[in-house]
């Protein structure tokens, strides 16, 4: 008898028919003699709808109350699935995050899991009940409801799988597995059978939202292999696991894009110690994560400084940029939120030269202008105009020989 964790994304539980399909899938595993712990997302579109509703009341709703609001999405789907299973004659119980023992810090909207008690989960499975846990949520030490950031049910699933020492952790989504690029924009993308934790970490951090990055961090830390597969068919998906990327691995193994960043440029700031520190300390104090940073080389003791921030924090970062900009005597502060970041990743890059040149040439051939570049050992990213993101992904995918054969 196995202990199986299954997580279903929003599309999989998008309506009552789909919830019934999910129930049938669970029953199949359960009646084969396994214990099943299910982690659910909110029904597709519900989280977005709740966010929109709150923003109709005020542009900056209280963060604690937002988490109380957003957690209702997963509460609804968990209860509906449990009701469905019970109506089919199977013993099921739903648990909210705090009832399942998911303890987090108090960073509302982006909380980190600090511990998973799981005693009630264990008690239920010992009694052969199917346990359904509301994903994406937990509670802090004061008992406040918290949420784990967009896509957070992936992280709930991996954390719970680690806590109960599950035999497998399956994440069911609307695609068949992990592809060399988002299959919804690159039809020549290829499904991969296996991806290493490190490669998946890189892809998730660069915008492949198929897995929340923190779920991959936890999976690597606790060595929990994740099987990413489709909720619509029975095909094997992709194993995300501790695989050695061998010498034969392709130079570039994936192309990712991210439309969730915005660029801010602080024009003509004095070229002297302490300037970057002032700007980025103020941004950090506001809890805003900066991704790329570029500083031009000084002309007449003046520099331009550009950086990117998440689009959701763009307005606040602009306010801070303008305030600090005027304190340090910058000439102007410019913002652009219709940008995208496209990246190529691959551990094989470490031992190859010419990857950057090939990337820039592929973009140039499509007449796409690059406004920022950053590199690491296993990644190159370029910021471009948002409207060219899809074209850029397809061009890079072809240029690096990743297209599947016709
Ligand atoms: P769910 O609602 O099931 O959690 P998500 O929308 O969070 O689903 O994630 C699945 C989506 O991730 C896919 O529909 C696909 O558009 C996107 N995606 C981005 N990059 C990739 C990739 N490299 N491989 C597979 N899917 C990807
Ligand atoms: N419902 C949440 C979201 O839409 C969490 C999730 O789907 O994983 O981001
Ligand atoms: Mg998701």
PDB file of N, CA and C in Angstrom, residues 110-202:
ATOM      1  N   UNK A 110       2.537  36.241   0.669  1.00  0.00           N
ATOM      2  CA  UNK A 110       3.738  35.591   0.157  1.00  0.00           C
ATOM      3  C   UNK A 110       4.418  34.828   1.289  1.00  0.00           C
ATOM      4  N   UNK A 111       3.591  34.156   2.109  1.00  0.00           N
ATOM      5  CA  UNK A 111       4.118  33.544   3.329  1.00  0.00           C
ATOM      6  C   UNK A 111       4.956  32.304   3.014  1.00  0.00           C
ATOM      7  N   UNK A 112       5.915  32.040   3.871  1.00  0.00           N
ATOM      8  CA  UNK A 112       6.782  30.850   3.737  1.00  0.00           C
ATOM      9  C   UNK A 112       6.361  29.808   4.759  1.00  0.00           C
ATOM     10  N   UNK A 113       6.368  28.560   4.332  1.00  0.00           N
ATOM     11  CA  UNK A 113       6.019  27.486   5.261  1.00  0.00           C
ATOM     12  C   UNK A 113       7.193  27.249   6.213  1.00  0.00           C
ATOM     13  N   UNK A 114       6.908  27.228   7.517  1.00  0.00           N
ATOM     14  CA  UNK A 114       7.985  26.963   8.469  1.00  0.00           C
ATOM     15  C   UNK A 114       7.879  25.558   9.061  1.00  0.00           C
ATOM     16  N   UNK A 115       6.670  25.002   9.027  1.00  0.00           N
ATOM     17  CA  UNK A 115       6.498  23.659   9.591  1.00  0.00           C
ATOM     18  C   UNK A 115       5.160  23.082   9.113  1.00  0.00           C
ATOM     19  N   UNK A 116       5.114  21.752   8.967  1.00  0.00           N
ATOM     20  CA  UNK A 116       3.822  21.121   8.667  1.00  0.00           C
ATOM     21  C   UNK A 116       3.588  20.050   9.735  1.00  0.00           C
ATOM     22  N   UNK A 117       2.620  20.298  10.607  1.00  0.00           N
ATOM     23  CA  UNK A 117       2.327  19.367  11.711  1.00  0.00           C
ATOM     24  C   UNK A 117       1.770  18.046  11.200  1.00  0.00           C
ATOM     25  N   UNK A 118       0.721  18.141  10.402  1.00  0.00           N
ATOM     26  CA  UNK A 118       0.147  16.979   9.696  1.00  0.00           C
ATOM     27  C   UNK A 118      -0.437  15.893  10.599  1.00  0.00           C
ATOM     28  N   UNK A 119      -0.625  16.179  11.915  1.00  0.00           N
ATOM     29  CA  UNK A 119      -1.132  15.084  12.765  1.00  0.00           C
ATOM     30  C   UNK A 119      -2.546  14.660  12.346  1.00  0.00           C
ATOM     31  N   UNK A 120      -3.379  15.655  11.971  1.00  0.00           N
ATOM     32  CA  UNK A 120      -4.744  15.270  11.567  1.00  0.00           C
ATOM     33  C   UNK A 120      -4.747  14.524  10.247  1.00  0.00           C
ATOM     34  N   UNK A 121      -3.832  14.913   9.344  1.00  0.00           N
ATOM     35  CA  UNK A 121      -3.744  14.188   8.064  1.00  0.00           C
ATOM     36  C   UNK A 121      -3.429  12.726   8.368  1.00  0.00           C
ATOM     37  N   UNK A 122      -2.440  12.525   9.253  1.00  0.00           N
ATOM     38  CA  UNK A 122      -2.013  11.141   9.551  1.00  0.00           C
ATOM     39  C   UNK A 122      -3.139  10.357  10.218  1.00  0.00           C
ATOM     40  N   UNK A 123      -3.835  11.030  11.124  1.00  0.00           N
ATOM     41  CA  UNK A 123      -4.937  10.351  11.829  1.00  0.00           C
ATOM     42  C   UNK A 123      -6.004   9.888  10.814  1.00  0.00           C
ATOM     43  N   UNK A 124      -6.348  10.788   9.888  1.00  0.00           N
ATOM     44  CA  UNK A 124      -7.374  10.421   8.893  1.00  0.00           C
ATOM     45  C   UNK A 124      -6.899   9.282   7.994  1.00  0.00           C
ATOM     46  N   UNK A 125      -5.643   9.359   7.525  1.00  0.00           N
ATOM     47  CA  UNK A 125      -5.236   8.279   6.619  1.00  0.00           C
ATOM     48  C   UNK A 125      -5.121   6.938   7.357  1.00  0.00           C
ATOM     49  N   UNK A 126      -4.780   7.003   8.643  1.00  0.00           N
ATOM     50  CA  UNK A 126      -4.760   5.742   9.405  1.00  0.00           C
ATOM     51  C   UNK A 126      -6.142   5.109   9.458  1.00  0.00           C
ATOM     52  N   UNK A 127      -7.167   5.968   9.356  1.00  0.00           N
ATOM     53  CA  UNK A 127      -8.543   5.447   9.343  1.00  0.00           C
ATOM     54  C   UNK A 127      -9.051   5.260   7.916  1.00  0.00           C
ATOM     55  N   UNK A 128      -8.132   5.226   6.945  1.00  0.00           N
ATOM     56  CA  UNK A 128      -8.467   5.005   5.524  1.00  0.00           C
ATOM     57  C   UNK A 128      -9.402   6.073   4.950  1.00  0.00           C
ATOM     58  N   UNK A 129      -9.292   7.305   5.479  1.00  0.00           N
ATOM     59  CA  UNK A 129     -10.069   8.385   4.864  1.00  0.00           C
ATOM     60  C   UNK A 129      -9.229   9.039   3.768  1.00  0.00           C
ATOM     61  N   UNK A 130      -9.908   9.528   2.752  1.00  0.00           N
ATOM     62  CA  UNK A 130      -9.226  10.329   1.734  1.00  0.00           C
ATOM     63  C   UNK A 130      -9.175  11.750   2.282  1.00  0.00           C
ATOM     64  N   UNK A 131      -7.979  12.327   2.340  1.00  0.00           N
ATOM     65  CA  UNK A 131      -7.846  13.660   2.944  1.00  0.00           C
ATOM     66  C   UNK A 131      -7.706  14.698   1.844  1.00  0.00           C
ATOM     67  N   UNK A 132      -8.478  15.760   1.951  1.00  0.00           N
ATOM     68  CA  UNK A 132      -8.391  16.822   0.958  1.00  0.00           C
ATOM     69  C   UNK A 132      -7.972  18.106   1.656  1.00  0.00           C
ATOM     70  N   UNK A 133      -6.788  18.599   1.299  1.00  0.00           N
ATOM     71  CA  UNK A 133      -6.268  19.780   1.976  1.00  0.00           C
ATOM     72  C   UNK A 133      -6.375  20.983   1.044  1.00  0.00           C
ATOM     73  N   UNK A 134      -6.891  22.090   1.574  1.00  0.00           N
ATOM     74  CA  UNK A 134      -6.933  23.338   0.805  1.00  0.00           C
ATOM     75  C   UNK A 134      -5.496  23.815   0.610  1.00  0.00           C
ATOM     76  N   UNK A 135      -5.065  23.924  -0.640  1.00  0.00           N
ATOM     77  CA  UNK A 135      -3.691  24.357  -0.925  1.00  0.00           C
ATOM     78  C   UNK A 135      -3.537  25.856  -0.739  1.00  0.00           C
ATOM     79  N   UNK A 136      -2.306  26.356  -0.922  1.00  0.00           N
ATOM     80  CA  UNK A 136      -2.034  27.803  -1.028  1.00  0.00           C
ATOM     81  C   UNK A 136      -2.187  28.549   0.296  1.00  0.00           C
ATOM     82  N   UNK A 137      -2.556  27.841   1.380  1.00  0.00           N
ATOM     83  CA  UNK A 137      -2.820  28.565   2.623  1.00  0.00           C
ATOM     84  C   UNK A 137      -2.216  27.883   3.835  1.00  0.00           C
ATOM     85  N   UNK A 138      -2.012  28.698   4.863  1.00  0.00           N
ATOM     86  CA  UNK A 138      -1.539  28.174   6.139  1.00  0.00           C
ATOM     87  C   UNK A 138      -1.942  29.161   7.208  1.00  0.00           C
ATOM     88  N   UNK A 139      -1.250  29.113   8.350  1.00  0.00           N
ATOM     89  CA  UNK A 139      -1.509  30.161   9.335  1.00  0.00           C
ATOM     90  C   UNK A 139      -0.228  30.468  10.095  1.00  0.00           C
ATOM     91  N   UNK A 140      -0.148  31.727  10.568  1.00  0.00           N
ATOM     92  CA  UNK A 140       1.070  32.126  11.283  1.00  0.00           C
ATOM     93  C   UNK A 140       0.929  31.779  12.766  1.00  0.00           C
ATOM     94  N   UNK A 141       1.951  32.115  13.566  1.00  0.00           N
ATOM     95  CA  UNK A 141       1.914  31.629  14.954  1.00  0.00           C
ATOM     96  C   UNK A 141       0.843  32.318  15.785  1.00  0.00           C
ATOM     97  N   UNK A 142       0.304  33.437  15.261  1.00  0.00           N
ATOM     98  CA  UNK A 142      -0.805  34.074  15.984  1.00  0.00           C
ATOM     99  C   UNK A 142      -2.159  33.559  15.521  1.00  0.00           C
ATOM    100  N   UNK A 143      -2.141  32.619  14.581  1.00  0.00           N
ATOM    101  CA  UNK A 143      -3.407  32.054  14.116  1.00  0.00           C
ATOM    102  C   UNK A 143      -4.022  32.798  12.944  1.00  0.00           C
ATOM    103  N   UNK A 144      -3.303  33.799  12.400  1.00  0.00           N
ATOM    104  CA  UNK A 144      -3.823  34.501  11.222  1.00  0.00           C
ATOM    105  C   UNK A 144      -3.721  33.622   9.993  1.00  0.00           C
ATOM    106  N   UNK A 145      -4.732  33.710   9.117  1.00  0.00           N
ATOM    107  CA  UNK A 145      -4.665  32.970   7.849  1.00  0.00           C
ATOM    108  C   UNK A 145      -3.653  33.650   6.934  1.00  0.00           C
ATOM    109  N   UNK A 146      -2.820  32.844   6.307  1.00  0.00           N
ATOM    110  CA  UNK A 146      -1.823  33.392   5.368  1.00  0.00           C
ATOM    111  C   UNK A 146      -1.951  32.661   4.033  1.00  0.00           C
ATOM    112  N   UNK A 147      -1.461  33.288   2.952  1.00  0.00           N
ATOM    113  CA  UNK A 147      -1.386  32.570   1.670  1.00  0.00           C
ATOM    114  C   UNK A 147       0.055  32.602   1.157  1.00  0.00           C
ATOM    115  N   UNK A 148       0.344  31.669   0.253  1.00  0.00           N
ATOM    116  CA  UNK A 148       1.742  31.368  -0.097  1.00  0.00           C
ATOM    117  C   UNK A 148       2.217  32.012  -1.402  1.00  0.00           C
ATOM    118  N   UNK A 149       1.438  32.929  -1.962  1.00  0.00           N
ATOM    119  CA  UNK A 149       1.840  33.528  -3.249  1.00  0.00           C
ATOM    120  C   UNK A 149       1.217  32.749  -4.394  1.00  0.00           C
ATOM    121  N   UNK A 150       1.085  33.403  -5.571  1.00  0.00           N
ATOM    122  CA  UNK A 150       0.388  32.783  -6.693  1.00  0.00           C
ATOM    123  C   UNK A 150       1.024  31.434  -7.049  1.00  0.00           C
ATOM    124  N   UNK A 151       0.173  30.483  -7.330  1.00  0.00           N
ATOM    125  CA  UNK A 151       0.669  29.142  -7.651  1.00  0.00           C
ATOM    126  C   UNK A 151       1.085  28.349  -6.430  1.00  0.00           C
ATOM    127  N   UNK A 152       0.711  28.857  -5.241  1.00  0.00           N
ATOM    128  CA  UNK A 152       1.235  28.293  -3.987  1.00  0.00           C
ATOM    129  C   UNK A 152       0.761  26.893  -3.639  1.00  0.00           C
ATOM    130  N   UNK A 153      -0.283  26.371  -4.297  1.00  0.00           N
ATOM    131  CA  UNK A 153      -0.690  25.006  -3.940  1.00  0.00           C
ATOM    132  C   UNK A 153       0.379  23.993  -4.309  1.00  0.00           C
ATOM    133  N   UNK A 154       1.190  24.311  -5.320  1.00  0.00           N
ATOM    134  CA  UNK A 154       2.311  23.409  -5.652  1.00  0.00           C
ATOM    135  C   UNK A 154       3.206  23.244  -4.422  1.00  0.00           C
ATOM    136  N   UNK A 155       3.458  24.377  -3.754  1.00  0.00           N
ATOM    137  CA  UNK A 155       4.336  24.361  -2.585  1.00  0.00           C
ATOM    138  C   UNK A 155       3.662  23.622  -1.421  1.00  0.00           C
ATOM    139  N   UNK A 156       2.346  23.843  -1.259  1.00  0.00           N
ATOM    140  CA  UNK A 156       1.627  23.093  -0.206  1.00  0.00           C
ATOM    141  C   UNK A 156       1.816  21.602  -0.437  1.00  0.00           C
ATOM    142  N   UNK A 157       1.670  21.170  -1.700  1.00  0.00           N
ATOM    143  CA  UNK A 157       1.729  19.739  -2.011  1.00  0.00           C
ATOM    144  C   UNK A 157       3.096  19.156  -1.653  1.00  0.00           C
ATOM    145  N   UNK A 158       4.156  19.846  -2.053  1.00  0.00           N
ATOM    146  CA  UNK A 158       5.497  19.298  -1.797  1.00  0.00           C
ATOM    147  C   UNK A 158       5.784  19.306  -0.288  1.00  0.00           C
ATOM    148  N   UNK A 159       5.373  20.375   0.397  1.00  0.00           N
ATOM    149  CA  UNK A 159       5.639  20.458   1.839  1.00  0.00           C
ATOM    150  C   UNK A 159       4.895  19.339   2.575  1.00  0.00           C
ATOM    151  N   UNK A 160       3.664  19.085   2.169  1.00  0.00           N
ATOM    152  CA  UNK A 160       2.889  18.035   2.840  1.00  0.00           C
ATOM    153  C   UNK A 160       3.456  16.657   2.486  1.00  0.00           C
ATOM    154  N   UNK A 161       3.846  16.470   1.219  1.00  0.00           N
ATOM    155  CA  UNK A 161       4.446  15.182   0.821  1.00  0.00           C
ATOM    156  C   UNK A 161       5.700  14.905   1.652  1.00  0.00           C
ATOM    157  N   UNK A 162       6.502  15.955   1.884  1.00  0.00           N
ATOM    158  CA  UNK A 162       7.721  15.759   2.686  1.00  0.00           C
ATOM    159  C   UNK A 162       7.342  15.442   4.133  1.00  0.00           C
ATOM    160  N   UNK A 163       6.347  16.175   4.661  1.00  0.00           N
ATOM    161  CA  UNK A 163       5.988  16.010   6.080  1.00  0.00           C
ATOM    162  C   UNK A 163       5.424  14.622   6.377  1.00  0.00           C
ATOM    163  N   UNK A 164       4.690  14.037   5.427  1.00  0.00           N
ATOM    164  CA  UNK A 164       4.084  12.724   5.714  1.00  0.00           C
ATOM    165  C   UNK A 164       4.889  11.594   5.075  1.00  0.00           C
ATOM    166  N   UNK A 165       6.040  11.970   4.492  1.00  0.00           N
ATOM    167  CA  UNK A 165       6.929  10.992   3.866  1.00  0.00           C
ATOM    168  C   UNK A 165       6.183  10.159   2.808  1.00  0.00           C
ATOM    169  N   UNK A 166       5.515  10.878   1.902  1.00  0.00           N
ATOM    170  CA  UNK A 166       4.700  10.215   0.881  1.00  0.00           C
ATOM    171  C   UNK A 166       5.577   9.415  -0.081  1.00  0.00           C
ATOM    172  N   UNK A 167       4.976   8.400  -0.671  1.00  0.00           N
ATOM    173  CA  UNK A 167       5.726   7.598  -1.654  1.00  0.00           C
ATOM    174  C   UNK A 167       5.801   8.307  -2.997  1.00  0.00           C
ATOM    175  N   UNK A 168       4.793   9.139  -3.302  1.00  0.00           N
ATOM    176  CA  UNK A 168       4.940   9.928  -4.526  1.00  0.00           C
ATOM    177  C   UNK A 168       4.125  11.203  -4.428  1.00  0.00           C
ATOM    178  N   UNK A 169       4.587  12.207  -5.194  1.00  0.00           N
ATOM    179  CA  UNK A 169       3.929  13.514  -5.198  1.00  0.00           C
ATOM    180  C   UNK A 169       3.626  13.850  -6.654  1.00  0.00           C
ATOM    181  N   UNK A 170       2.341  13.847  -6.984  1.00  0.00           N
ATOM    182  CA  UNK A 170       1.944  14.083  -8.372  1.00  0.00           C
ATOM    183  C   UNK A 170       1.257  15.436  -8.462  1.00  0.00           C
ATOM    184  N   UNK A 171       1.668  16.234  -9.437  1.00  0.00           N
ATOM    185  CA  UNK A 171       1.025  17.545  -9.632  1.00  0.00           C
ATOM    186  C   UNK A 171       0.303  17.525 -10.967  1.00  0.00           C
ATOM    187  N   UNK A 172      -1.027  17.649 -10.916  1.00  0.00           N
ATOM    188  CA  UNK A 172      -1.854  17.561 -12.113  1.00  0.00           C
ATOM    189  C   UNK A 172      -2.175  18.961 -12.606  1.00  0.00           C
ATOM    190  N   UNK A 173      -1.871  19.195 -13.888  1.00  0.00           N
ATOM    191  CA  UNK A 173      -2.100  20.538 -14.407  1.00  0.00           C
ATOM    192  C   UNK A 173      -2.744  20.460 -15.790  1.00  0.00           C
ATOM    193  N   UNK A 174      -2.742  21.585 -16.528  1.00  0.00           N
ATOM    194  CA  UNK A 174      -3.455  21.589 -17.813  1.00  0.00           C
ATOM    195  C   UNK A 174      -2.538  21.292 -19.000  1.00  0.00           C
ATOM    196  N   UNK A 175      -1.274  20.946 -18.738  1.00  0.00           N
ATOM    197  CA  UNK A 175      -0.371  20.497 -19.806  1.00  0.00           C
ATOM    198  C   UNK A 175       0.184  19.126 -19.408  1.00  0.00           C
ATOM    199  N   UNK A 176       0.796  18.422 -20.391  1.00  0.00           N
ATOM    200  CA  UNK A 176       1.201  17.029 -20.142  1.00  0.00           C
ATOM    201  C   UNK A 176       2.488  16.863 -19.337  1.00  0.00           C
ATOM    202  N   UNK A 177       3.134  17.962 -19.015  1.00  0.00           N
ATOM    203  CA  UNK A 177       4.397  17.849 -18.289  1.00  0.00           C
ATOM    204  C   UNK A 177       5.190  19.127 -18.493  1.00  0.00           C
ATOM    205  N   UNK A 178       6.497  19.031 -18.235  1.00  0.00           N
ATOM    206  CA  UNK A 178       7.370  20.191 -18.422  1.00  0.00           C
ATOM    207  C   UNK A 178       7.911  20.145 -19.851  1.00  0.00           C
ATOM    208  N   UNK A 179       7.791  21.235 -20.541  1.00  0.00           N
ATOM    209  CA  UNK A 179       8.240  21.325 -21.933  1.00  0.00           C
ATOM    210  C   UNK A 179       9.479  22.219 -22.035  1.00  0.00           C
ATOM    211  N   UNK A 180      10.107  22.155 -23.203  1.00  0.00           N
ATOM    212  CA  UNK A 180      11.301  22.984 -23.439  1.00  0.00           C
ATOM    213  C   UNK A 180      10.958  24.471 -23.516  1.00  0.00           C
ATOM    214  N   UNK A 181       9.680  24.800 -23.697  1.00  0.00           N
ATOM    215  CA  UNK A 181       9.182  26.189 -23.612  1.00  0.00           C
ATOM    216  C   UNK A 181       7.696  26.054 -23.331  1.00  0.00           C
ATOM    217  N   UNK A 182       7.040  27.147 -22.969  1.00  0.00           N
ATOM    218  CA  UNK A 182       5.602  27.074 -22.690  1.00  0.00           C
ATOM    219  C   UNK A 182       4.871  26.531 -23.924  1.00  0.00           C
ATOM    220  N   UNK A 183       4.287  25.322 -23.832  1.00  0.00           N
ATOM    221  CA  UNK A 183       3.665  24.720 -25.013  1.00  0.00           C
ATOM    222  C   UNK A 183       2.472  25.518 -25.528  1.00  0.00           C
ATOM    223  N   UNK A 184       1.947  26.409 -24.692  1.00  0.00           N
ATOM    224  CA  UNK A 184       0.810  27.215 -25.154  1.00  0.00           C
ATOM    225  C   UNK A 184       1.232  28.349 -26.079  1.00  0.00           C
ATOM    226  N   UNK A 185       2.530  28.672 -26.109  1.00  0.00           N
ATOM    227  CA  UNK A 185       2.939  29.702 -27.072  1.00  0.00           C
ATOM    228  C   UNK A 185       3.949  29.168 -28.086  1.00  0.00           C
ATOM    229  N   UNK A 186       4.524  28.021 -27.811  1.00  0.00           N
ATOM    230  CA  UNK A 186       5.531  27.479 -28.728  1.00  0.00           C
ATOM    231  C   UNK A 186       5.089  26.068 -29.092  1.00  0.00           C
ATOM    232  N   UNK A 187       4.423  25.940 -30.241  1.00  0.00           N
ATOM    233  CA  UNK A 187       3.846  24.619 -30.541  1.00  0.00           C
ATOM    234  C   UNK A 187       4.907  23.575 -30.881  1.00  0.00           C
ATOM    235  N   UNK A 188       6.136  24.042 -31.126  1.00  0.00           N
ATOM    236  CA  UNK A 188       7.201  23.068 -31.399  1.00  0.00           C
ATOM    237  C   UNK A 188       7.947  22.653 -30.127  1.00  0.00           C
ATOM    238  N   UNK A 189       7.445  23.093 -28.961  1.00  0.00           N
ATOM    239  CA  UNK A 189       8.106  22.720 -27.708  1.00  0.00           C
ATOM    240  C   UNK A 189       8.010  21.205 -27.510  1.00  0.00           C
ATOM    241  N   UNK A 190       9.042  20.638 -26.874  1.00  0.00           N
ATOM    242  CA  UNK A 190       9.075  19.192 -26.652  1.00  0.00           C
ATOM    243  C   UNK A 190       8.875  18.887 -25.173  1.00  0.00           C
ATOM    244  N   UNK A 191       8.137  17.818 -24.903  1.00  0.00           N
ATOM    245  CA  UNK A 191       7.971  17.403 -23.507  1.00  0.00           C
ATOM    246  C   UNK A 191       9.234  16.694 -23.043  1.00  0.00           C
ATOM    247  N   UNK A 192       9.660  16.982 -21.833  1.00  0.00           N
ATOM    248  CA  UNK A 192      10.854  16.319 -21.308  1.00  0.00           C
ATOM    249  C   UNK A 192      10.411  15.207 -20.349  1.00  0.00           C
ATOM    250  N   UNK A 193      11.106  14.066 -20.381  1.00  0.00           N
ATOM    251  CA  UNK A 193      10.746  12.978 -19.468  1.00  0.00           C
ATOM    252  C   UNK A 193      11.238  13.230 -18.051  1.00  0.00           C
ATOM    253  N   UNK A 194      12.447  13.834 -17.999  1.00  0.00           N
ATOM    254  CA  UNK A 194      13.046  14.109 -16.695  1.00  0.00           C
ATOM    255  C   UNK A 194      13.648  15.500 -16.719  1.00  0.00           C
ATOM    256  N   UNK A 195      13.560  16.197 -15.609  1.00  0.00           N
ATOM    257  CA  UNK A 195      14.227  17.501 -15.472  1.00  0.00           C
ATOM    258  C   UNK A 195      14.883  17.503 -14.101  1.00  0.00           C
ATOM    259  N   UNK A 196      16.102  18.028 -14.008  1.00  0.00           N
ATOM    260  CA  UNK A 196      16.757  18.061 -12.700  1.00  0.00           C
ATOM    261  C   UNK A 196      16.171  19.204 -11.867  1.00  0.00           C
ATOM    262  N   UNK A 197      16.281  19.062 -10.539  1.00  0.00           N
ATOM    263  CA  UNK A 197      15.788  20.128  -9.662  1.00  0.00           C
ATOM    264  C   UNK A 197      16.418  21.464 -10.058  1.00  0.00           C
ATOM    265  N   UNK A 198      17.724  21.452 -10.349  1.00  0.00           N
ATOM    266  CA  UNK A 198      18.399  22.721 -10.634  1.00  0.00           C
ATOM    267  C   UNK A 198      17.869  23.379 -11.907  1.00  0.00           C
ATOM    268  N   UNK A 199      17.661  22.566 -12.937  1.00  0.00           N
ATOM    269  CA  UNK A 199      17.130  23.151 -14.169  1.00  0.00           C
ATOM    270  C   UNK A 199      15.711  23.672 -13.960  1.00  0.00           C
ATOM    271  N   UNK A 200      14.920  22.922 -13.202  1.00  0.00           N
ATOM    272  CA  UNK A 200      13.540  23.365 -12.965  1.00  0.00           C
ATOM    273  C   UNK A 200      13.524  24.626 -12.108  1.00  0.00           C
ATOM    274  N   UNK A 201      14.463  24.710 -11.163  1.00  0.00           N
ATOM    275  CA  UNK A 201      14.551  25.932 -10.341  1.00  0.00           C
ATOM    276  C   UNK A 201      14.805  27.136 -11.228  1.00  0.00           C
ATOM    277  N   UNK A 202      15.744  26.953 -12.142  1.00  0.00           N
ATOM    278  CA  UNK A 202      16.098  28.046 -13.046  1.00  0.00           C
ATOM    279  C   UNK A 202      14.888  28.434 -13.907  1.00  0.00           C
TER     280      UNK A 202
END
